[in-house]
Amino acid sequence: MVVEIVTTGTELLLGQIMNTNAPFLSEKLNELGFDVLYHSTVGDNRVRMTQVFNNALERSDIIITSGGLGPTQGDITKEVTANLLNRPLFLHEESVAHMTDLLAKRNRSMTESNLRQAMIPKGALVLRNENGTAPGVIIEHNNKIIIHLPGPPHELKSMFEQAVVPYLKSHFNSQGAIVSRVLHTYGIGESSLEDKIKGFILSQSNPTIALLARQGEIIVRLTAKGASKNEAQTLIDTLEKQLRQYIADYIWGLDNDTLEANIGEILTKKQLTVALAESCTGGLVTSRITDISGSSDYLIGSIVCYTNRIKTDFVDVTPQIITKLGAVSQETACLMAAGIRKKFAASIGLGITGIAGPTGATPTKPVGTVFIAIDGPAGIQCQHHTFNGQRTDIKYRISQTALHMLRQYTLSL
Amino acid sequence: MVVEIVTTGTELLLGQIMNTNAPFLSEKLNELGFDVLYHSTVGDNRVRMTQVFNNALERSDIIITSGGLGPTQGDITKEVTANLLNRPLFLHEESVAHMTDLLAKRNRSMTESNLRQAMIPKGALVLRNENGTAPGVIIEHNNKIIIHLPGPPHELKSMFEQAVVPYLKSHFNSQGAIVSRVLHTYGIGESSLEDKIKGFILSQSNPTIALLARQGEIIVRLTAKGASKNEAQTLIDTLEKQLRQYIADYIWGLDNDTLEANIGEILTKKQLTVALAESCTGGLVTSRITDISGSSDYLIGSIVCYTNRIKTDFVDVTPQIITKLGAVSQETACLMAAGIRKKFAASIGLGITGIAGPTGATPTKPVGTVFIAIDGPAGIQCQHHTFNGQRTDIKYRISQTALHMLRQYTLSL
């Protein structure tokens, strides 16, 4: 089955936004065993969009589009398809009701333009949008399938996972199967990791092995093709076991595991609580911990002590230490961790102090310097790191390291 | 002049890497006044690449490709063009010399495969690669122009700036210029915004007006074409002034403005400081404020009071209020704002309490319910909202609303 992904929107052609929908859809479709052979992008223009859709219908079996389902005059995707396939648009009452509900919740009322979004080509399957007002559609036409998804990535992603994947699976159960597995690593660089498993990378063709640098980590992706899902799964299991003989120490999770959820499970299981004193990360680590539903069971809270006064008055760092050793020092980090643990009566306290940049560096403490301390039942630990990058990259890398320290510490308890 | 960008490479179709070349080229070409009307992506396959090039030659005047100029068997871009245009490949001695030099510097020797890179279609202009071994080419053919650039982004970028821009300027010195401007809005939905300026959207062709939904906001993009940059700028200025008569109240920033930076400027200018008590947002609002370098001048700090005990012991919310009205209530939010303001001795205190979900809802307080309070020199204010979406979306929307409230409040002082 040849798939073509058509992303629509003039902003893509102006280079104003990164096209994240095409790689997302491609990756997922490849995992399902489909051959994505073309990506096309076209602006919000009837004539050109019609030509691009027509061209895609000629060379591909399944066309998945993103964008142009919204309420504005520039949102023309469904109209173009309706004209091209000669399928009149009609008002889909269920979508109107869903939209009315959603708008009411946001204290907004239905407008004339909003109704445009509920216009559906005749005979189409309607995909409810759980995260927005514009429904998606699937149209089966002369042995071809056209799927229109909304442009905002979070709407597209959830609609794809929840509606399109089950649809494709039920219609094409003989694609064979491609299974892929992600091994999340920590504490090793890309080239060292590659050196450890180079023999496998060079000799393997099924499964394939790819090393990819993601924000704050290196992942190893194994992809196997088999006649059945089971067959592919077995291939992956075997390879994973072999790889673990060389890199087991660095693997902390699989597939969609997140560090935040993983930590949550450990803390819950061990009935531990945590409190944080964050300086340079400004609350980012706490915010990541609270991205997990149920985190109120193990997160007591935190103090973002962005000024020295808050560090001394609320987290028990002594002014002498700050004067003598600096707010960015191992001693300050340790006092922050111990102080917040005691103040908030948590099992574990985490203290983070550093220089996120681009200003604030000193001759001995460059931008990216950070001290991260943990205080808990197993005593106090502190790590010193120096990270590179933009301010927000540095903040993220520090948060990643702090969460890994927390994970290791709690695992050891 | 219609331009089509064709990015080649199977890795793009597998979704393994982000396509950064297409947006880079698009942005630069638009600035130069060219109309980029299509993006296409095709894998390293002779038949399909030939079809895609052919299609591009039919609908576009200039075709710029990236990728497939390297030494491996999968690098076929120039061969495909040579066959398509009937222009035999020959060995370009100058490129061989450049490559030999470069490889020597890297302590590598010339291999047979490397010579592939120096094969150039007859009659082509050769573009030296300052950052790699593969030269680029420009081929003029029957009033069309084909430009092949290397795939690695840093090689492509410098070759484009150093060789392609001067080439295009000298060949098309009357392209004029395209200027675009983004108006950031807040407090109005996409369709209501469109209703207010529908007349302009329908009647305008230069500048064009596009409404786009971004995470937590709607932006209005104006794009003008003029004989010169000045002329285009004037067209935009005029239209912006006209639009402001209808939507000025909702516009809070232009182009690359961020809410965080904007708030930072206001607080700095007015010499105000801020402290936060965050519950459901878990530190996200504070973290966003600290994304700005220099935020330590106006951010005192915050307490993430994720449990009731921290709310009562550290932020002066009374247990009675929590028992009687709930931790998620207007009263709690107001006490949090006033409490943190006083405790941290800040000019302004912000209190946020809500239900990020998916659990925790009550019959009267659904998931997404939030109360945001501000206490400061102008007294206390509280807003009540209900947001939709996933847990992290809800957190983000709350943070966006809280920052807008903070902006409005400080502007009024």
PDB file of C-alpha atoms in Angstrom, chain A residues 10-20 22-24 26-28 30 36-44 48 51-52 55 59 70-75 101-103 105-109 111-114 116 130-131 152 154-155 158 162 210 212 214 221 223 278-297 299-307 309-310 314 343-346 356-359 391-392 395, chain B residues 12-20 22-24 26-28 30 36-43 48 51-52 55 59 178 180-182 187-192 194-195 198 201-202 210-215 219 221-223 278-297 299-307 309-310 314 343-346 356-359 384-393 395 397:
ATOM      1  CA  THR A  10       0.755  28.516   3.157  1.00  0.00           C
ATOM      2  CA  GLU A  11       2.737  28.975   6.379  1.00  0.00           C
ATOM      3  CA  LEU A  12       4.660  25.790   5.511  1.00  0.00           C
ATOM      4  CA  LEU A  13       5.597  27.194   2.106  1.00  0.00           C
ATOM      5  CA  LEU A  14       6.687  30.435   3.706  1.00  0.00           C
ATOM      6  CA  GLY A  15       9.015  28.438   5.946  1.00  0.00           C
ATOM      7  CA  GLN A  16       7.442  29.968   9.029  1.00  0.00           C
ATOM      8  CA  ILE A  17       6.815  26.719  10.844  1.00  0.00           C
ATOM      9  CA  MET A  18       8.515  23.358  10.954  1.00  0.00           C
ATOM     10  CA  ASN A  19       6.554  20.544   9.364  1.00  0.00           C
ATOM     11  CA  THR A  20       6.279  18.084  12.253  1.00  0.00           C
ATOM     12  CA  ALA A  22       4.841  14.648   8.001  1.00  0.00           C
ATOM     13  CA  PRO A  23       7.600  12.954  10.042  1.00  0.00           C
ATOM     14  CA  PHE A  24       5.125  11.951  12.776  1.00  0.00           C
ATOM     15  CA  SER A  26       5.599   8.744   8.360  1.00  0.00           C
ATOM     16  CA  GLU A  27       7.108   7.131  11.395  1.00  0.00           C
ATOM     17  CA  LYS A  28       3.785   5.735  12.598  1.00  0.00           C
ATOM     18  CA  ASN A  30       6.092   2.774   8.609  1.00  0.00           C
ATOM     19  CA  VAL A  36       5.224   6.119   2.650  1.00  0.00           C
ATOM     20  CA  LEU A  37       6.693   7.050  -0.729  1.00  0.00           C
ATOM     21  CA  TYR A  38       5.834  10.723  -1.128  1.00  0.00           C
ATOM     22  CA  HIS A  39       5.433  13.859   0.948  1.00  0.00           C
ATOM     23  CA  SER A  40       3.852  16.895  -0.696  1.00  0.00           C
ATOM     24  CA  THR A  41       3.106  20.335   0.616  1.00  0.00           C
ATOM     25  CA  VAL A  42       0.750  22.824  -0.977  1.00  0.00           C
ATOM     26  CA  GLY A  43      -0.714  26.159   0.107  1.00  0.00           C
ATOM     27  CA  ASP A  44      -4.307  27.177   0.770  1.00  0.00           C
ATOM     28  CA  ARG A  48      -3.040  23.986  -6.775  1.00  0.00           C
ATOM     29  CA  GLN A  51      -3.778  19.365  -8.712  1.00  0.00           C
ATOM     30  CA  VAL A  52      -1.737  18.019  -5.822  1.00  0.00           C
ATOM     31  CA  ASN A  55      -1.553  13.750  -8.571  1.00  0.00           C
ATOM     32  CA  ARG A  59       0.310   7.480  -7.709  1.00  0.00           C
ATOM     33  CA  GLY A  70     -10.573  25.031  10.534  1.00  0.00           C
ATOM     34  CA  PRO A  71     -13.316  27.661  10.433  1.00  0.00           C
ATOM     35  CA  THR A  72     -11.635  30.327   8.290  1.00  0.00           C
ATOM     36  CA  GLN A  73     -11.929  31.144   4.600  1.00  0.00           C
ATOM     37  CA  GLY A  74      -8.432  29.773   4.100  1.00  0.00           C
ATOM     38  CA  ASP A  75      -9.520  26.332   5.314  1.00  0.00           C
ATOM     39  CA  ASP A 101     -20.465  21.747  23.686  1.00  0.00           C
ATOM     40  CA  LEU A 102     -16.795  22.477  23.415  1.00  0.00           C
ATOM     41  CA  LEU A 103     -17.291  26.169  22.684  1.00  0.00           C
ATOM     42  CA  LYS A 105     -17.076  25.049  27.915  1.00  0.00           C
ATOM     43  CA  ARG A 106     -14.719  27.744  26.706  1.00  0.00           C
ATOM     44  CA  ASN A 107     -17.435  30.376  27.181  1.00  0.00           C
ATOM     45  CA  ARG A 108     -17.592  31.008  23.468  1.00  0.00           C
ATOM     46  CA  SER A 109     -20.607  30.883  21.228  1.00  0.00           C
ATOM     47  CA  THR A 111     -20.436  31.448  14.918  1.00  0.00           C
ATOM     48  CA  GLU A 112     -21.348  31.131  11.268  1.00  0.00           C
ATOM     49  CA  SER A 113     -17.723  30.366  10.387  1.00  0.00           C
ATOM     50  CA  ASN A 114     -17.553  27.575  12.941  1.00  0.00           C
ATOM     51  CA  ARG A 116     -17.913  25.428   8.100  1.00  0.00           C
ATOM     52  CA  GLU A 130     -11.088  15.198  21.119  1.00  0.00           C
ATOM     53  CA  ASN A 131      -8.812  18.211  21.348  1.00  0.00           C
ATOM     54  CA  PRO A 152      -2.479  21.446  14.940  1.00  0.00           C
ATOM     55  CA  HIS A 154      -1.673  17.663  19.159  1.00  0.00           C
ATOM     56  CA  GLU A 155      -5.069  17.341  17.456  1.00  0.00           C
ATOM     57  CA  SER A 158      -4.439  12.012  19.010  1.00  0.00           C
ATOM     58  CA  GLN A 162      -7.303   6.952  18.296  1.00  0.00           C
ATOM     59  CA  ALA A 210      19.236   3.053  14.494  1.00  0.00           C
ATOM     60  CA  LEU A 212      19.001   8.699  17.305  1.00  0.00           C
ATOM     61  CA  ARG A 214      16.634  13.125  21.024  1.00  0.00           C
ATOM     62  CA  ARG A 221      15.459   2.024  17.764  1.00  0.00           C
ATOM     63  CA  THR A 223      12.736  -2.205  13.709  1.00  0.00           C
ATOM     64  CA  GLU A 278      14.872  24.811  42.382  1.00  0.00           C
ATOM     65  CA  SER A 279      16.909  27.811  41.419  1.00  0.00           C
ATOM     66  CA  CYS A 280      18.187  27.904  37.802  1.00  0.00           C
ATOM     67  CA  THR A 281      15.538  25.496  36.515  1.00  0.00           C
ATOM     68  CA  GLY A 282      12.823  27.847  37.783  1.00  0.00           C
ATOM     69  CA  GLY A 283      10.246  25.158  38.555  1.00  0.00           C
ATOM     70  CA  LEU A 284      10.775  23.092  35.400  1.00  0.00           C
ATOM     71  CA  VAL A 285      11.652  19.876  37.253  1.00  0.00           C
ATOM     72  CA  THR A 286       8.603  20.179  39.502  1.00  0.00           C
ATOM     73  CA  SER A 287       6.421  20.973  36.501  1.00  0.00           C
ATOM     74  CA  ARG A 288       7.681  17.848  34.711  1.00  0.00           C
ATOM     75  CA  ILE A 289       6.943  15.720  37.786  1.00  0.00           C
ATOM     76  CA  THR A 290       3.399  17.152  37.832  1.00  0.00           C
ATOM     77  CA  ASP A 291       2.865  16.230  34.159  1.00  0.00           C
ATOM     78  CA  ILE A 292       1.887  12.835  35.574  1.00  0.00           C
ATOM     79  CA  SER A 293      -1.653  12.361  36.826  1.00  0.00           C
ATOM     80  CA  GLY A 294      -1.559  11.219  40.444  1.00  0.00           C
ATOM     81  CA  SER A 295       1.702  13.026  41.193  1.00  0.00           C
ATOM     82  CA  SER A 296       0.033  14.706  44.166  1.00  0.00           C
ATOM     83  CA  ASP A 297       0.457  11.334  45.925  1.00  0.00           C
ATOM     84  CA  LEU A 299       5.050  15.319  45.277  1.00  0.00           C
ATOM     85  CA  ILE A 300       4.715  17.494  48.382  1.00  0.00           C
ATOM     86  CA  GLY A 301       5.690  20.674  46.575  1.00  0.00           C
ATOM     87  CA  SER A 302       8.648  22.892  45.909  1.00  0.00           C
ATOM     88  CA  ILE A 303      10.142  26.284  46.424  1.00  0.00           C
ATOM     89  CA  VAL A 304      11.593  28.108  43.455  1.00  0.00           C
ATOM     90  CA  CYS A 305      14.228  30.126  45.278  1.00  0.00           C
ATOM     91  CA  TYR A 306      15.247  32.378  42.447  1.00  0.00           C
ATOM     92  CA  THR A 307      16.772  34.999  44.715  1.00  0.00           C
ATOM     93  CA  ARG A 309      16.826  35.941  50.044  1.00  0.00           C
ATOM     94  CA  ILE A 310      14.407  33.095  49.366  1.00  0.00           C
ATOM     95  CA  PHE A 314      12.838  29.716  53.200  1.00  0.00           C
ATOM     96  CA  LYS A 343      10.715  22.074  55.766  1.00  0.00           C
ATOM     97  CA  PHE A 344       8.227  20.149  53.638  1.00  0.00           C
ATOM     98  CA  ALA A 345       8.667  16.907  55.653  1.00  0.00           C
ATOM     99  CA  ALA A 346       9.357  14.864  52.521  1.00  0.00           C
ATOM    100  CA  ALA A 356      21.286  28.900  32.845  1.00  0.00           C
ATOM    101  CA  GLY A 357      22.932  31.764  30.924  1.00  0.00           C
ATOM    102  CA  PRO A 358      23.609  33.503  28.682  1.00  0.00           C
ATOM    103  CA  THR A 359      24.724  35.927  31.409  1.00  0.00           C
ATOM    104  CA  ARG A 391      19.152  28.861  28.013  1.00  0.00           C
ATOM    105  CA  THR A 392      16.077  26.686  27.580  1.00  0.00           C
ATOM    106  CA  LYS A 395      17.325  24.159  31.683  1.00  0.00           C
TER     107      LYS A 395
ATOM    108  CA  LEU B  12      12.720  11.720   5.391  1.00  0.00           C
ATOM    109  CA  LEU B  13       9.978   9.322   4.288  1.00  0.00           C
ATOM    110  CA  LEU B  14      10.664   7.096   7.274  1.00  0.00           C
ATOM    111  CA  GLY B  15      10.132  10.086   9.549  1.00  0.00           C
ATOM    112  CA  GLN B  16      13.528   9.553  11.118  1.00  0.00           C
ATOM    113  CA  ILE B  17      14.712  13.106  10.695  1.00  0.00           C
ATOM    114  CA  MET B  18      13.050  16.481  10.640  1.00  0.00           C
ATOM    115  CA  ASN B  19      13.074  18.217   7.267  1.00  0.00           C
ATOM    116  CA  THR B  20      14.806  21.495   8.078  1.00  0.00           C
ATOM    117  CA  ALA B  22      12.570  22.897   3.090  1.00  0.00           C
ATOM    118  CA  PRO B  23      11.627  25.591   5.637  1.00  0.00           C
ATOM    119  CA  PHE B  24      15.096  27.167   5.441  1.00  0.00           C
ATOM    120  CA  SER B  26      11.374  28.579   1.688  1.00  0.00           C
ATOM    121  CA  GLU B  27      11.991  31.394   4.089  1.00  0.00           C
ATOM    122  CA  LYS B  28      15.042  32.654   2.214  1.00  0.00           C
ATOM    123  CA  ASN B  30      10.266  34.235   0.025  1.00  0.00           C
ATOM    124  CA  VAL B  36       7.519  28.859  -3.275  1.00  0.00           C
ATOM    125  CA  LEU B  37       4.342  26.982  -4.184  1.00  0.00           C
ATOM    126  CA  TYR B  38       5.262  23.348  -3.674  1.00  0.00           C
ATOM    127  CA  HIS B  39       7.394  21.162  -1.456  1.00  0.00           C
ATOM    128  CA  SER B  40       7.922  17.541  -2.474  1.00  0.00           C
ATOM    129  CA  THR B  41       9.838  14.735  -0.847  1.00  0.00           C
ATOM    130  CA  VAL B  42      10.870  11.538  -2.572  1.00  0.00           C
ATOM    131  CA  GLY B  43      13.138   8.646  -1.623  1.00  0.00           C
ATOM    132  CA  ARG B  48       9.957   7.843  -8.489  1.00  0.00           C
ATOM    133  CA  GLN B  51       8.556  11.293 -11.919  1.00  0.00           C
ATOM    134  CA  VAL B  52       8.783  13.867  -9.169  1.00  0.00           C
ATOM    135  CA  ASN B  55       6.202  16.844 -12.375  1.00  0.00           C
ATOM    136  CA  ARG B  59       4.484  23.180 -12.833  1.00  0.00           C
ATOM    137  CA  ILE B 178       7.973  39.672   0.169  1.00  0.00           C
ATOM    138  CA  SER B 180       5.479  39.269   6.335  1.00  0.00           C
ATOM    139  CA  ARG B 181       4.364  40.282   9.814  1.00  0.00           C
ATOM    140  CA  VAL B 182       2.723  38.316  12.605  1.00  0.00           C
ATOM    141  CA  GLY B 187      -8.745  36.759  24.371  1.00  0.00           C
ATOM    142  CA  ILE B 188     -10.613  36.005  21.168  1.00  0.00           C
ATOM    143  CA  GLY B 189     -11.351  32.786  19.275  1.00  0.00           C
ATOM    144  CA  GLU B 190     -10.298  32.124  15.699  1.00  0.00           C
ATOM    145  CA  SER B 191     -13.731  32.431  14.189  1.00  0.00           C
ATOM    146  CA  SER B 192     -14.743  35.565  16.131  1.00  0.00           C
ATOM    147  CA  GLU B 194     -12.160  36.290  11.484  1.00  0.00           C
ATOM    148  CA  ASP B 195     -15.668  37.708  11.727  1.00  0.00           C
ATOM    149  CA  LYS B 198     -13.669  39.224   7.300  1.00  0.00           C
ATOM    150  CA  ILE B 201      -9.627  38.873   4.419  1.00  0.00           C
ATOM    151  CA  LEU B 202     -12.019  38.504   1.490  1.00  0.00           C
ATOM    152  CA  ALA B 210      -4.054  34.486   7.271  1.00  0.00           C
ATOM    153  CA  LEU B 211      -5.361  33.410  10.671  1.00  0.00           C
ATOM    154  CA  LEU B 212      -3.472  30.572  12.308  1.00  0.00           C
ATOM    155  CA  ALA B 213      -4.075  28.684  15.542  1.00  0.00           C
ATOM    156  CA  ARG B 214      -0.919  28.198  17.579  1.00  0.00           C
ATOM    157  CA  GLN B 215      -0.533  26.546  20.987  1.00  0.00           C
ATOM    158  CA  ILE B 219      -1.969  34.698  15.192  1.00  0.00           C
ATOM    159  CA  ARG B 221      -0.169  36.847   9.470  1.00  0.00           C
ATOM    160  CA  LEU B 222       0.076  39.633   6.905  1.00  0.00           C
ATOM    161  CA  THR B 223       2.200  38.989   3.811  1.00  0.00           C
ATOM    162  CA  GLU B 278       1.288  27.441  41.896  1.00  0.00           C
ATOM    163  CA  SER B 279      -0.772  24.355  42.494  1.00  0.00           C
ATOM    164  CA  CYS B 280      -2.117  22.588  39.369  1.00  0.00           C
ATOM    165  CA  THR B 281       0.490  24.136  37.042  1.00  0.00           C
ATOM    166  CA  GLY B 282       3.237  22.620  39.201  1.00  0.00           C
ATOM    167  CA  GLY B 283       5.817  25.349  38.563  1.00  0.00           C
ATOM    168  CA  LEU B 284       5.211  25.703  34.825  1.00  0.00           C
ATOM    169  CA  VAL B 285       4.351  29.413  34.979  1.00  0.00           C
ATOM    170  CA  THR B 286       7.453  30.176  37.039  1.00  0.00           C
ATOM    171  CA  SER B 287       9.567  28.066  34.698  1.00  0.00           C
ATOM    172  CA  ARG B 288       8.257  29.994  31.676  1.00  0.00           C
ATOM    173  CA  ILE B 289       9.062  33.296  33.381  1.00  0.00           C
ATOM    174  CA  THR B 290      12.613  32.039  34.003  1.00  0.00           C
ATOM    175  CA  ASP B 291      13.054  31.154  30.329  1.00  0.00           C
ATOM    176  CA  ILE B 292      14.048  34.805  29.966  1.00  0.00           C
ATOM    177  CA  SER B 293      17.610  35.784  30.770  1.00  0.00           C
ATOM    178  CA  GLY B 294      17.578  38.485  33.453  1.00  0.00           C
ATOM    179  CA  SER B 295      14.346  37.246  35.030  1.00  0.00           C
ATOM    180  CA  SER B 296      16.094  37.129  38.412  1.00  0.00           C
ATOM    181  CA  ASP B 297      15.687  40.938  38.419  1.00  0.00           C
ATOM    182  CA  LEU B 299      11.095  37.126  39.812  1.00  0.00           C
ATOM    183  CA  ILE B 300      11.509  36.640  43.561  1.00  0.00           C
ATOM    184  CA  GLY B 301      10.513  32.994  43.468  1.00  0.00           C
ATOM    185  CA  SER B 302       7.552  30.741  43.972  1.00  0.00           C
ATOM    186  CA  ILE B 303       6.082  27.982  46.062  1.00  0.00           C
ATOM    187  CA  VAL B 304       4.589  24.992  44.307  1.00  0.00           C
ATOM    188  CA  CYS B 305       2.006  24.081  46.931  1.00  0.00           C
ATOM    189  CA  TYR B 306       0.927  20.768  45.512  1.00  0.00           C
ATOM    190  CA  THR B 307      -0.565  19.516  48.773  1.00  0.00           C
ATOM    191  CA  ARG B 309      -0.493  21.164  53.916  1.00  0.00           C
ATOM    192  CA  ILE B 310       1.919  23.348  51.943  1.00  0.00           C
ATOM    193  CA  PHE B 314       3.551  28.114  53.718  1.00  0.00           C
ATOM    194  CA  LYS B 343       5.699  36.062  52.371  1.00  0.00           C
ATOM    195  CA  PHE B 344       8.115  36.758  49.536  1.00  0.00           C
ATOM    196  CA  ALA B 345       7.713  40.564  49.815  1.00  0.00           C
ATOM    197  CA  ALA B 346       6.945  40.921  46.101  1.00  0.00           C
ATOM    198  CA  ALA B 356      -5.316  19.434  35.520  1.00  0.00           C
ATOM    199  CA  GLY B 357      -6.980  16.016  35.219  1.00  0.00           C
ATOM    200  CA  PRO B 358      -7.727  13.453  34.045  1.00  0.00           C
ATOM    201  CA  THR B 359      -8.760  12.572  37.618  1.00  0.00           C
ATOM    202  CA  HIS B 384     -12.277  31.386  36.669  1.00  0.00           C
ATOM    203  CA  HIS B 385     -11.771  29.285  33.520  1.00  0.00           C
ATOM    204  CA  THR B 386     -12.416  25.773  32.268  1.00  0.00           C
ATOM    205  CA  PHE B 387      -9.963  24.376  29.748  1.00  0.00           C
ATOM    206  CA  ASN B 388     -10.107  21.280  27.574  1.00  0.00           C
ATOM    207  CA  GLY B 389      -7.510  18.825  26.477  1.00  0.00           C
ATOM    208  CA  GLN B 390      -4.849  16.522  27.805  1.00  0.00           C
ATOM    209  CA  ARG B 391      -3.278  17.192  31.179  1.00  0.00           C
ATOM    210  CA  THR B 392      -0.208  18.916  29.709  1.00  0.00           C
ATOM    211  CA  ASP B 393      -2.343  20.981  27.295  1.00  0.00           C
ATOM    212  CA  LYS B 395      -1.395  23.081  32.183  1.00  0.00           C
ATOM    213  CA  ARG B 397      -3.326  26.901  28.604  1.00  0.00           C
TER     214      ARG B 397
END
